[in-house]
PDB file of C-alpha atoms and ligand atoms in Angstrom:
ATOM      1  CA  MET R 107       0.005   0.000   0.003  1.00 93.00           C
ATOM      2  CA  THR R 108       1.052   3.572  -0.620  1.00 97.00           C
ATOM      3  CA  LYS R 109       2.903   4.983   2.401  1.00 98.00           C
ATOM      4  CA  ILE R 110       2.707   8.650   3.333  1.00 98.00           C
ATOM      5  CA  VAL R 111       4.921   9.981   6.126  1.00 98.00           C
ATOM      6  CA  ILE R 112       3.813  13.144   7.942  1.00 98.00           C
ATOM      7  CA  SER R 113       6.668  14.499  10.014  1.00 98.00           C
ATOM      8  CA  GLY R 114       4.498  16.055  12.713  1.00 98.00           C
ATOM      9  CA  TRP R 115       1.453  14.998  14.684  1.00 98.00           C
ATOM     10  CA  VAL R 116      -1.860  15.734  12.956  1.00 98.00           C
ATOM     11  CA  PRO R 117      -5.462  15.350  14.172  1.00 98.00           C
ATOM     12  CA  LYS R 118      -7.375  12.344  12.760  1.00 97.00           C
ATOM     13  CA  GLN R 119      -9.536  14.591  10.567  1.00 97.00           C
ATOM     14  CA  VAL R 120      -6.461  15.262   8.408  1.00 98.00           C
ATOM     15  CA  THR R 121      -5.926  11.696   7.266  1.00 98.00           C
ATOM     16  CA  ALA R 122      -9.547  10.462   7.433  1.00 98.00           C
ATOM     17  CA  PRO R 123     -10.563  11.558   3.882  1.00 98.00           C
ATOM     18  CA  TYR R 124      -7.588   9.675   2.404  1.00 97.00           C
ATOM     19  CA  ALA R 125      -7.794   6.557   4.596  1.00 96.00           C
ATOM     20  CA  ASP R 126      -8.533   4.206   1.666  1.00 97.00           C
ATOM     21  CA  LYS R 127      -5.732   5.642  -0.466  1.00 96.00           C
ATOM     22  CA  ALA R 128      -2.698   5.158   1.760  1.00 98.00           C
ATOM     23  CA  GLU R 129      -1.178   4.122   5.053  1.00 98.00           C
ATOM     24  CA  PHE R 130      -0.230   7.222   7.052  1.00 98.00           C
ATOM     25  CA  VAL R 131       2.683   7.293   9.478  1.00 98.00           C
ATOM     26  CA  TYR R 132       3.021  10.233  11.851  1.00 98.00           C
ATOM     27  CA  PRO R 133       4.037  10.774  15.468  1.00 98.00           C
ATOM     28  CA  PRO R 134       1.734   9.356  18.159  1.00 97.00           C
ATOM     29  CA  ASP R 135      -0.543  11.504  20.361  1.00 97.00           C
ATOM     30  CA  GLY R 136       1.591  13.597  22.717  1.00 97.00           C
ATOM     31  CA  GLN R 137       4.588  13.836  20.358  1.00 97.00           C
ATOM     32  CA  ASN R 138       4.617  17.015  18.283  1.00 96.00           C
ATOM     33  CA  GLU R 139       7.104  15.864  15.683  1.00 96.00           C
ATOM     34  CA  PHE R 140       9.334  12.950  14.705  1.00 97.00           C
ATOM     35  CA  THR R 141      12.964  13.203  15.751  1.00 97.00           C
ATOM     36  CA  ARG R 142      15.356  13.406  12.833  1.00 97.00           C
ATOM     37  CA  LYS R 143      16.322   9.752  13.407  1.00 97.00           C
ATOM     38  CA  GLU R 144      12.679   8.591  13.423  1.00 98.00           C
ATOM     39  CA  LEU R 145      11.939  10.586  10.306  1.00 98.00           C
ATOM     40  CA  LEU R 146      14.922   9.138   8.427  1.00 98.00           C
ATOM     41  CA  LYS R 147      13.856   5.628   9.432  1.00 98.00           C
ATOM     42  CA  GLU R 148      10.214   6.102   8.388  1.00 98.00           C
ATOM     43  CA  ILE R 149      10.933   7.828   5.102  1.00 98.00           C
ATOM     44  CA  VAL R 150      13.116   5.048   3.671  1.00 98.00           C
ATOM     45  CA  ASP R 151      10.169   3.293   1.970  1.00 98.00           C
ATOM     46  CA  ALA R 152       7.695   6.215   1.815  1.00 98.00           C
ATOM     47  CA  ASP R 153       5.949   7.153  -1.436  1.00 98.00           C
ATOM     48  CA  GLY R 154       5.099  10.643  -0.254  1.00 98.00           C
ATOM     49  CA  CYS R 155       6.116  12.912   2.588  1.00 98.00           C
ATOM     50  CA  LEU R 156       4.478  15.912   4.189  1.00 98.00           C
ATOM     51  CA  LEU R 157       6.966  17.940   6.203  1.00 98.00           C
ATOM     52  CA  MET R 158       5.548  20.015   9.024  1.00 96.00           C
ATOM     53  CA  ASP R 159       8.479  21.878  10.649  1.00 90.00           C
ATOM     54  CA  ASN R 160      11.307  19.671   9.415  1.00 93.00           C
ATOM     55  CA  GLU R 161      14.079  20.251   6.911  1.00 95.00           C
ATOM     56  CA  GLY R 162      13.786  18.446   3.598  1.00 98.00           C
ATOM     57  CA  ASP R 163      17.523  18.439   2.923  1.00 98.00           C
ATOM     58  CA  ARG R 164      19.582  16.336   0.562  1.00 98.00           C
ATOM     59  CA  GLU R 165      20.211  13.605   3.149  1.00 98.00           C
ATOM     60  CA  LEU R 166      16.503  13.179   3.794  1.00 98.00           C
ATOM     61  CA  ILE R 167      15.679  13.155   0.081  1.00 98.00           C
ATOM     62  CA  ASP R 168      18.418  10.615  -0.679  1.00 98.00           C
ATOM     63  CA  THR R 169      17.278   8.384   2.203  1.00 98.00           C
ATOM     64  CA  ALA R 170      13.781   8.168   0.757  1.00 98.00           C
ATOM     65  CA  LYS R 171      14.410   5.653  -1.997  1.00 95.00           C
ATOM     66  CA  ASN R 172      10.741   5.396  -3.184  1.00 97.00           C
ATOM     67  CA  LEU R 173       9.751   9.017  -2.734  1.00 98.00           C
ATOM     68  CA  ARG R 174       7.577  10.380  -5.542  1.00 98.00           C
ATOM     69  CA  ALA R 175       6.441  13.691  -3.976  1.00 98.00           C
ATOM     70  CA  ILE R 176       7.541  15.842  -1.051  1.00 98.00           C
ATOM     71  CA  ALA R 177       5.391  18.596   0.409  1.00 98.00           C
ATOM     72  CA  ASN R 178       5.873  21.406   2.872  1.00 98.00           C
ATOM     73  CA  HIS R 179       3.081  22.431   5.229  1.00 98.00           C
ATOM     74  CA  GLY R 180       3.304  26.092   4.205  1.00 97.00           C
ATOM     75  CA  VAL R 181       3.541  28.379   1.240  1.00 97.00           C
ATOM     76  CA  GLY R 182       7.304  28.824   1.747  1.00 96.00           C
ATOM     77  CA  TYR R 183       9.385  25.871   0.567  1.00 96.00           C
ATOM     78  CA  ASP R 184      12.833  27.160   1.473  1.00 96.00           C
ATOM     79  CA  SER R 185      13.028  24.375   4.102  1.00 96.00           C
ATOM     80  CA  ILE R 186      13.195  21.833   1.242  1.00 98.00           C
ATOM     81  CA  ASP R 187      16.282  21.571  -0.941  1.00 98.00           C
ATOM     82  CA  TRP R 188      14.052  22.208  -3.926  1.00 97.00           C
ATOM     83  CA  LYS R 189      16.937  22.794  -6.304  1.00 97.00           C
ATOM     84  CA  TYR R 190      18.286  19.317  -5.586  1.00 98.00           C
ATOM     85  CA  ALA R 191      14.747  17.852  -5.719  1.00 98.00           C
ATOM     86  CA  THR R 192      14.312  19.434  -9.163  1.00 98.00           C
ATOM     87  CA  GLU R 193      17.667  18.075 -10.326  1.00 98.00           C
ATOM     88  CA  ILE R 194      16.594  14.538  -9.460  1.00 98.00           C
ATOM     89  CA  GLY R 195      13.034  14.979 -10.761  1.00 98.00           C
ATOM     90  CA  LEU R 196      11.220  14.994  -7.409  1.00 98.00           C
ATOM     91  CA  PRO R 197       8.046  17.117  -7.305  1.00 98.00           C
ATOM     92  CA  VAL R 198       7.925  19.651  -4.439  1.00 98.00           C
ATOM     93  CA  ILE R 199       4.511  20.729  -3.213  1.00 98.00           C
ATOM     94  CA  ASN R 200       3.402  23.675  -1.058  1.00 98.00           C
ATOM     95  CA  THR R 201       0.162  25.139   0.299  1.00 98.00           C
ATOM     96  CA  PRO R 202      -0.244  28.593  -1.259  1.00 97.00           C
ATOM     97  CA  THR R 203      -4.013  28.903  -0.886  1.00 98.00           C
ATOM     98  CA  GLN R 204      -4.882  27.771   2.613  1.00 98.00           C
ATOM     99  CA  VAL R 205      -2.261  29.843   4.452  1.00 98.00           C
ATOM    100  CA  THR R 206      -3.418  33.121   2.987  1.00 98.00           C
ATOM    101  CA  GLU R 207      -6.226  34.307   5.202  1.00 98.00           C
ATOM    102  CA  ALA R 208      -4.804  33.231   8.558  1.00 98.00           C
ATOM    103  CA  THR R 209      -1.373  34.685   7.753  1.00 98.00           C
ATOM    104  CA  ALA R 210      -2.863  37.958   6.559  1.00 98.00           C
ATOM    105  CA  GLU R 211      -5.003  38.170   9.704  1.00 98.00           C
ATOM    106  CA  HIS R 212      -2.018  37.652  11.971  1.00 99.00           C
ATOM    107  CA  THR R 213      -0.008  40.213  10.028  1.00 99.00           C
ATOM    108  CA  ALA R 214      -2.806  42.738  10.385  1.00 99.00           C
ATOM    109  CA  CYS R 215      -3.018  41.940  14.114  1.00 98.00           C
ATOM    110  CA  LEU R 216       0.710  42.637  14.481  1.00 99.00           C
ATOM    111  CA  ILE R 217       0.510  45.862  12.468  1.00 99.00           C
ATOM    112  CA  PHE R 218      -2.392  47.180  14.508  1.00 98.00           C
ATOM    113  CA  SER R 219      -1.032  45.921  17.853  1.00 98.00           C
ATOM    114  CA  VAL R 220       2.443  47.356  17.427  1.00 98.00           C
ATOM    115  CA  MET R 221       1.153  50.690  16.150  1.00 98.00           C
ATOM    116  CA  ARG R 222      -1.134  50.944  19.206  1.00 98.00           C
ATOM    117  CA  SER R 223       1.449  49.488  21.681  1.00 97.00           C
ATOM    118  CA  ILE R 224      -0.979  46.788  22.831  1.00 97.00           C
ATOM    119  CA  ALA R 225       1.699  44.501  24.311  1.00 97.00           C
ATOM    120  CA  HIS R 226       3.284  47.409  26.204  1.00 96.00           C
ATOM    121  CA  TYR R 227      -0.039  48.341  27.807  1.00 95.00           C
ATOM    122  CA  ASP R 228      -0.828  44.712  28.544  1.00 96.00           C
ATOM    123  CA  ARG R 229       2.471  44.452  30.458  1.00 96.00           C
ATOM    124  CA  GLU R 230       1.729  47.655  32.365  1.00 94.00           C
ATOM    125  CA  VAL R 231      -1.671  46.450  33.524  1.00 95.00           C
ATOM    126  CA  ARG R 232      -0.272  43.074  34.587  1.00 97.00           C
ATOM    127  CA  GLU R 233       2.444  44.865  36.555  1.00 95.00           C
ATOM    128  CA  GLY R 234      -0.246  46.836  38.412  1.00 95.00           C
ATOM    129  CA  LYS R 235       0.680  50.114  36.695  1.00 92.00           C
ATOM    130  CA  TRP R 236      -1.958  52.619  35.736  1.00 90.00           C
ATOM    131  CA  CYS R 237       0.268  55.544  35.046  1.00 79.00           C
ATOM    132  CA  SER R 238       0.182  56.207  31.337  1.00 83.00           C
ATOM    133  CA  PRO R 239       0.324  59.940  30.725  1.00 89.00           C
ATOM    134  CA  ASN R 240      -2.679  61.686  29.196  1.00 91.00           C
ATOM    135  CA  PHE R 241      -0.621  62.725  26.199  1.00 94.00           C
ATOM    136  CA  SER R 242       1.919  60.351  24.721  1.00 93.00           C
ATOM    137  CA  ASP R 243       3.270  59.515  21.292  1.00 93.00           C
ATOM    138  CA  ILE R 244       4.231  56.002  22.323  1.00 94.00           C
ATOM    139  CA  ASN R 245       1.668  54.828  19.774  1.00 93.00           C
ATOM    140  CA  THR R 246       0.385  55.944  16.401  1.00 98.00           C
ATOM    141  CA  GLN R 247      -3.069  56.467  14.947  1.00 98.00           C
ATOM    142  CA  ILE R 248      -3.619  53.791  12.327  1.00 98.00           C
ATOM    143  CA  GLU R 249      -6.277  55.659  10.337  1.00 98.00           C
ATOM    144  CA  GLY R 250      -4.551  57.782   7.686  1.00 98.00           C
ATOM    145  CA  SER R 251      -1.140  56.083   8.114  1.00 98.00           C
ATOM    146  CA  MET R 252       0.664  54.673   5.113  1.00 98.00           C
ATOM    147  CA  LEU R 253       1.309  50.913   4.907  1.00 99.00           C
ATOM    148  CA  GLY R 254       4.174  49.782   2.664  1.00 99.00           C
ATOM    149  CA  ILE R 255       3.721  46.209   1.444  1.00 98.00           C
ATOM    150  CA  LEU R 256       6.840  44.501   0.131  1.00 98.00           C
ATOM    151  CA  GLY R 257       5.616  41.548  -1.924  1.00 98.00           C
ATOM    152  CA  PHE R 258       2.123  41.970  -3.384  1.00 98.00           C
ATOM    153  CA  GLY R 259       1.075  38.334  -3.745  1.00 98.00           C
ATOM    154  CA  ARG R 260      -1.919  36.593  -2.207  1.00 98.00           C
ATOM    155  CA  ILE R 261      -1.029  37.413   1.401  1.00 98.00           C
ATOM    156  CA  GLY R 262       0.130  40.969   0.654  1.00 98.00           C
ATOM    157  CA  LYS R 263      -3.177  41.666  -1.079  1.00 98.00           C
ATOM    158  CA  ARG R 264      -5.246  40.382   1.842  1.00 98.00           C
ATOM    159  CA  VAL R 265      -3.156  42.448   4.282  1.00 99.00           C
ATOM    160  CA  CYS R 266      -3.805  45.456   2.024  1.00 99.00           C
ATOM    161  CA  ARG R 267      -7.568  44.993   2.299  1.00 98.00           C
ATOM    162  CA  LYS R 268      -7.468  44.589   6.089  1.00 98.00           C
ATOM    163  CA  ALA R 269      -5.270  47.677   6.507  1.00 99.00           C
ATOM    164  CA  GLN R 270      -7.561  49.712   4.260  1.00 98.00           C
ATOM    165  CA  GLY R 271     -10.428  48.557   6.448  1.00 98.00           C
ATOM    166  CA  MET R 272      -8.720  50.433   9.275  1.00 98.00           C
ATOM    167  CA  GLY R 273      -8.261  53.517   7.098  1.00 98.00           C
ATOM    168  CA  MET R 274      -4.649  53.000   6.035  1.00 99.00           C
ATOM    169  CA  LYS R 275      -3.354  54.062   2.613  1.00 98.00           C
ATOM    170  CA  VAL R 276      -1.199  51.490   0.824  1.00 99.00           C
ATOM    171  CA  VAL R 277       1.922  51.634  -1.350  1.00 98.00           C
ATOM    172  CA  TYR R 278       3.625  48.485  -2.537  1.00 98.00           C
ATOM    173  CA  TYR R 279       6.658  46.991  -4.211  1.00 98.00           C
ATOM    174  CA  ASP R 280       6.753  43.653  -5.988  1.00 98.00           C
ATOM    175  CA  LYS R 281       9.298  42.171  -8.350  1.00 97.00           C
ATOM    176  CA  PHE R 282       6.421  41.881 -10.790  1.00 97.00           C
ATOM    177  CA  ARG R 283       4.399  45.061 -10.861  1.00 98.00           C
ATOM    178  CA  ALA R 284       0.650  44.371 -10.779  1.00 98.00           C
ATOM    179  CA  PRO R 285      -1.389  45.225 -13.895  1.00 98.00           C
ATOM    180  CA  GLU R 286      -2.988  48.670 -13.881  1.00 98.00           C
ATOM    181  CA  GLU R 287      -6.501  47.269 -13.322  1.00 98.00           C
ATOM    182  CA  VAL R 288      -5.296  45.365 -10.230  1.00 98.00           C
ATOM    183  CA  GLU R 289      -3.669  48.518  -8.819  1.00 98.00           C
ATOM    184  CA  LYS R 290      -6.968  50.334  -9.408  1.00 98.00           C
ATOM    185  CA  GLU R 291      -8.996  47.531  -7.882  1.00 98.00           C
ATOM    186  CA  TYR R 292      -6.811  47.536  -4.745  1.00 98.00           C
ATOM    187  CA  ASP R 293      -6.320  51.294  -4.712  1.00 98.00           C
ATOM    188  CA  VAL R 294      -2.559  50.939  -4.290  1.00 98.00           C
ATOM    189  CA  THR R 295       0.446  52.854  -5.628  1.00 98.00           C
ATOM    190  CA  TYR R 296       3.526  51.063  -6.938  1.00 98.00           C
ATOM    191  CA  MET R 297       6.963  52.328  -5.837  1.00 98.00           C
ATOM    192  CA  ASP R 298      10.558  51.105  -5.984  1.00 98.00           C
ATOM    193  CA  PHE R 299      11.675  48.985  -3.060  1.00 98.00           C
ATOM    194  CA  ASP R 300      13.631  51.782  -1.333  1.00 98.00           C
ATOM    195  CA  ASP R 301      10.890  54.369  -1.951  1.00 98.00           C
ATOM    196  CA  VAL R 302       8.343  52.166  -0.190  1.00 98.00           C
ATOM    197  CA  ILE R 303      10.736  51.876   2.760  1.00 98.00           C
ATOM    198  CA  LYS R 304      11.271  55.650   2.877  1.00 98.00           C
ATOM    199  CA  THR R 305       7.599  56.519   2.514  1.00 98.00           C
ATOM    200  CA  ALA R 306       5.672  54.105   4.690  1.00 98.00           C
ATOM    201  CA  ASP R 307       4.620  54.525   8.329  1.00 98.00           C
ATOM    202  CA  CYS R 308       4.635  50.742   8.616  1.00 99.00           C
ATOM    203  CA  ILE R 309       6.414  48.199   6.420  1.00 98.00           C
ATOM    204  CA  SER R 310       5.031  44.686   6.047  1.00 98.00           C
ATOM    205  CA  LEU R 311       7.269  42.066   4.449  1.00 98.00           C
ATOM    206  CA  HIS R 312       5.669  39.381   2.254  1.00 98.00           C
ATOM    207  CA  MET R 313       8.501  38.058   0.088  1.00 97.00           C
ATOM    208  CA  PRO R 314       9.741  34.488  -0.264  1.00 96.00           C
ATOM    209  CA  TYR R 315      13.234  33.673   0.994  1.00 96.00           C
ATOM    210  CA  PHE R 316      15.994  32.625  -1.392  1.00 94.00           C
ATOM    211  CA  LYS R 317      19.744  32.716  -0.738  1.00 94.00           C
ATOM    212  CA  GLU R 318      19.880  35.695  -3.114  1.00 95.00           C
ATOM    213  CA  ASN R 319      17.766  37.879  -0.788  1.00 96.00           C
ATOM    214  CA  HIS R 320      19.445  36.875   2.484  1.00 98.00           C
ATOM    215  CA  HIS R 321      19.475  39.924   4.831  1.00 98.00           C
ATOM    216  CA  LEU R 322      17.546  41.963   2.308  1.00 97.00           C
ATOM    217  CA  PHE R 323      16.639  44.108   5.281  1.00 97.00           C
ATOM    218  CA  ASN R 324      19.849  45.288   6.909  1.00 98.00           C
ATOM    219  CA  LEU R 325      20.817  48.338   8.964  1.00 98.00           C
ATOM    220  CA  ASP R 326      21.025  50.524   5.844  1.00 98.00           C
ATOM    221  CA  LYS R 327      17.408  49.707   5.051  1.00 98.00           C
ATOM    222  CA  PHE R 328      16.275  50.403   8.629  1.00 98.00           C
ATOM    223  CA  ARG R 329      18.145  53.719   8.451  1.00 98.00           C
ATOM    224  CA  ILE R 330      16.129  54.888   5.468  1.00 98.00           C
ATOM    225  CA  MET R 331      12.825  54.140   7.231  1.00 98.00           C
ATOM    226  CA  LYS R 332      11.162  57.038   9.027  1.00 98.00           C
ATOM    227  CA  PRO R 333      12.126  57.074  12.726  1.00 98.00           C
ATOM    228  CA  THR R 334       8.378  57.021  13.430  1.00 98.00           C
ATOM    229  CA  ALA R 335       7.781  53.922  11.299  1.00 98.00           C
ATOM    230  CA  TYR R 336       7.173  50.289  12.216  1.00 99.00           C
ATOM    231  CA  PHE R 337       8.428  47.050  10.709  1.00 99.00           C
ATOM    232  CA  VAL R 338       6.404  43.828  10.526  1.00 99.00           C
ATOM    233  CA  ASN R 339       7.689  40.464   9.318  1.00 98.00           C
ATOM    234  CA  CYS R 340       5.467  37.394   8.917  1.00 98.00           C
ATOM    235  CA  ALA R 341       7.376  36.157   5.867  1.00 98.00           C
ATOM    236  CA  ARG R 342      10.815  34.671   6.563  1.00 98.00           C
ATOM    237  CA  GLY R 343      13.352  35.507   9.288  1.00 98.00           C
ATOM    238  CA  LYS R 344      16.423  35.199   7.089  1.00 98.00           C
ATOM    239  CA  LEU R 345      15.228  38.117   4.969  1.00 98.00           C
ATOM    240  CA  VAL R 346      16.222  40.289   7.921  1.00 98.00           C
ATOM    241  CA  ASP R 347      19.532  40.859   9.703  1.00 98.00           C
ATOM    242  CA  GLU R 348      18.145  40.250  13.194  1.00 98.00           C
ATOM    243  CA  GLN R 349      21.038  42.001  14.924  1.00 98.00           C
ATOM    244  CA  ALA R 350      20.392  45.074  12.750  1.00 98.00           C
ATOM    245  CA  LEU R 351      16.746  44.918  13.791  1.00 98.00           C
ATOM    246  CA  VAL R 352      17.794  44.943  17.442  1.00 98.00           C
ATOM    247  CA  THR R 353      20.015  47.987  16.805  1.00 98.00           C
ATOM    248  CA  ALA R 354      17.216  49.747  14.909  1.00 98.00           C
ATOM    249  CA  LEU R 355      14.779  49.202  17.770  1.00 98.00           C
ATOM    250  CA  LYS R 356      17.248  50.001  20.566  1.00 98.00           C
ATOM    251  CA  GLU R 357      18.592  53.163  18.976  1.00 98.00           C
ATOM    252  CA  ASN R 358      15.136  54.357  17.931  1.00 98.00           C
ATOM    253  CA  ILE R 359      16.100  54.232  14.279  1.00 98.00           C
ATOM    254  CA  ILE R 360      12.562  52.861  13.895  1.00 98.00           C
ATOM    255  CA  LYS R 361       9.654  53.111  16.304  1.00 98.00           C
ATOM    256  CA  GLY R 362       8.626  49.492  16.716  1.00 98.00           C
ATOM    257  CA  ALA R 363       8.306  46.040  15.167  1.00 98.00           C
ATOM    258  CA  GLY R 364       6.010  43.034  15.045  1.00 98.00           C
ATOM    259  CA  ILE R 365       7.895  39.827  14.354  1.00 99.00           C
ATOM    260  CA  ASP R 366       6.629  36.307  13.733  1.00 98.00           C
ATOM    261  CA  VAL R 367       9.682  34.804  12.006  1.00 98.00           C
ATOM    262  CA  TYR R 368      13.340  34.715  13.027  1.00 98.00           C
ATOM    263  CA  GLU R 369      16.733  34.343  11.461  1.00 98.00           C
ATOM    264  CA  ASN R 370      17.676  31.135  13.308  1.00 97.00           C
ATOM    265  CA  GLU R 371      14.419  29.534  14.389  1.00 97.00           C
ATOM    266  CA  PRO R 372      13.637  28.363  16.968  1.00 95.00           C
ATOM    267  CA  SER R 373      16.325  30.644  18.496  1.00 97.00           C
ATOM    268  CA  VAL R 374      15.529  34.284  18.964  1.00 98.00           C
ATOM    269  CA  THR R 375      18.268  36.919  19.448  1.00 98.00           C
ATOM    270  CA  PRO R 376      18.029  37.294  23.276  1.00 98.00           C
ATOM    271  CA  GLU R 377      18.243  41.097  23.179  1.00 98.00           C
ATOM    272  CA  LEU R 378      15.085  41.231  21.096  1.00 98.00           C
ATOM    273  CA  CYS R 379      13.175  39.752  24.018  1.00 98.00           C
ATOM    274  CA  THR R 380      14.296  42.582  26.314  1.00 98.00           C
ATOM    275  CA  LEU R 381      12.875  45.398  24.167  1.00 98.00           C
ATOM    276  CA  ASP R 382       9.521  47.011  24.874  1.00 97.00           C
ATOM    277  CA  ASN R 383       8.885  48.296  21.349  1.00 98.00           C
ATOM    278  CA  VAL R 384       8.594  44.891  19.685  1.00 98.00           C
ATOM    279  CA  ILE R 385       5.869  42.248  19.687  1.00 98.00           C
ATOM    280  CA  LEU R 386       7.116  38.703  19.209  1.00 98.00           C
ATOM    281  CA  THR R 387       5.140  35.619  18.171  1.00 98.00           C
ATOM    282  CA  PRO R 388       6.615  32.145  17.487  1.00 98.00           C
ATOM    283  CA  HIS R 389       6.082  31.625  13.726  1.00 98.00           C
ATOM    284  CA  ILE R 390       2.357  31.023  14.161  1.00 98.00           C
ATOM    285  CA  ALA R 391       0.896  33.437  11.592  1.00 98.00           C
ATOM    286  CA  SER R 392      -0.919  30.619   9.817  1.00 98.00           C
ATOM    287  CA  LEU R 393      -1.960  28.940  13.047  1.00 98.00           C
ATOM    288  CA  THR R 394      -5.714  28.631  13.110  1.00 98.00           C
ATOM    289  CA  MET R 395      -7.219  25.153  13.179  1.00 98.00           C
ATOM    290  CA  LYS R 396      -9.070  25.933   9.946  1.00 98.00           C
ATOM    291  CA  ALA R 397      -5.922  27.034   8.128  1.00 98.00           C
ATOM    292  CA  ARG R 398      -3.623  24.294   9.443  1.00 98.00           C
ATOM    293  CA  VAL R 399      -6.061  21.504   8.587  1.00 98.00           C
ATOM    294  CA  GLY R 400      -6.752  23.122   5.205  1.00 98.00           C
ATOM    295  CA  MET R 401      -3.009  23.308   4.556  1.00 98.00           C
ATOM    296  CA  CYS R 402      -2.707  19.554   5.203  1.00 98.00           C
ATOM    297  CA  TYR R 403      -5.521  18.845   2.720  1.00 98.00           C
ATOM    298  CA  GLU R 404      -3.915  21.144   0.146  1.00 98.00           C
ATOM    299  CA  ALA R 405      -0.553  19.380   0.550  1.00 98.00           C
ATOM    300  CA  LEU R 406      -2.049  15.867   0.548  1.00 98.00           C
ATOM    301  CA  ASP R 407      -4.215  16.638  -2.494  1.00 98.00           C
ATOM    302  CA  GLY R 408      -0.999  17.739  -4.221  1.00 98.00           C
ATOM    303  CA  ILE R 409       0.840  14.555  -3.204  1.00 98.00           C
ATOM    304  CA  PHE R 410      -2.002  12.235  -4.288  1.00 98.00           C
ATOM    305  CA  GLY R 411      -2.397  14.246  -7.485  1.00 98.00           C
ATOM    306  CA  VAL R 412       1.224  13.556  -8.393  1.00 98.00           C
ATOM    307  CA  LEU R 413       0.961   9.898  -7.369  1.00 97.00           C
ATOM    308  CA  ASN R 414      -2.083   9.609  -9.670  1.00 96.00           C
ATOM    309  CA  GLY R 415      -0.210  11.063 -12.615  1.00 96.00           C
ATOM    310  CA  GLU R 416      -1.958  14.438 -12.509  1.00 96.00           C
ATOM    311  CA  LYS R 417      -0.426  17.929 -12.543  1.00 96.00           C
ATOM    312  CA  PRO R 418      -1.559  19.610  -9.326  1.00 97.00           C
ATOM    313  CA  ARG R 419      -1.323  23.413  -9.439  1.00 97.00           C
ATOM    314  CA  ASN R 420       0.688  23.522  -6.214  1.00 98.00           C
ATOM    315  CA  VAL R 421       3.778  21.782  -7.509  1.00 98.00           C
ATOM    316  CA  VAL R 422       6.502  24.425  -7.307  1.00 98.00           C
ATOM    317  CA  ASN R 423       8.769  22.684  -9.817  1.00 98.00           C
ATOM    318  CA  PRO R 424       6.236  21.538 -12.461  1.00 97.00           C
ATOM    319  CA  GLU R 425       9.028  21.058 -14.974  1.00 97.00           C
ATOM    320  CA  VAL R 426       9.768  17.702 -13.297  1.00 97.00           C
ATOM    321  CA  LEU R 427       6.293  16.358 -14.176  1.00 96.00           C
ATOM    322  CA  LYS R 428       6.974  14.599 -17.411  1.00 83.00           C
ATOM    323  CA  PHE R 429       3.454  13.132 -17.899  1.00 71.00           C
TER     324      PHE R 429
HETATM  325  C1  LIG M1359       4.343  29.273   5.412  1.00 87.53           C
HETATM  326  O1  LIG M1359       3.237  29.215   4.912  1.00 87.53           O
HETATM  327  O2  LIG M1359       5.384  29.189   4.736  1.00 87.53           O
HETATM  328  C2  LIG M1359       4.425  29.414   6.872  1.00 87.53           C
HETATM  329  O3  LIG M1359       5.628  29.892   7.295  1.00 87.53           O
HETATM  330  C3  LIG M1359       4.127  28.071   7.501  1.00 87.53           C
HETATM  331  O4  LIG M1359       3.431  28.252   8.646  1.00 87.53           O
END
């Protein structure tokens, strides 16, 4: 029977619709994910693999002698050595549709929370303080502020709508400028990358990570932001020089940040955790039950599509599909 390995624990509702198609192997109740050793053992004779938080590196791919499709539980697939997979003709699958709404919601929550210093006030109340001055510019009125979206794909567009719902204006940069009718529909203005950074009152990053854009956001980029502006990242940690972010926040080069992704996950630069002007969440932007289960279905549909000789739309290297 077809064997599908899922590297992390999943609720039964994830595998139930496919029960007659394959045998599923995943960690038992109470264990969040397979250890590397367990994963390498299970994957040896697997036909398909859905990676939750694990690396799909060359060793793992080479260990899996029967593997016909490998999927990541997310839209990003930088955790899979997709170049190597492509070289050897292995289809790589992602979940571009189901992550969108939850990730955009979380991004909007971070934008609004950091601009209104929600975490700071929460800490004050818990510490028994009730001493905020009557006039303070610790936070910023969202309505009328300018959001700069870097990466105007599915998630960037949903964030745009949510921000506009709060009265923000939106400028954007994307490697591929949107057609004029899309810009009209979304009521957005296109600018060069640096111009977005200079103009916006809050920057939200929505770009994929590739080695080529490592540390795309460094101290120079923070320095051209307005000192009153905020920085939000729910995309990938390695796009940002985390030490530069610490400096920017500590030296008031920028006003605040909302961060869901980190350069060396699961480690977080310790100094970041000591700063009051940053809100930190542990890479959970897509974490709603609806989204996470939907992402599993999207990935498994992609895997079974490939195994059935179809061309699912969420194969990121379709050139390997020779049928
Ligand atoms: C994604 O979609 O790539 C997320 O980071 C996974 O939660």
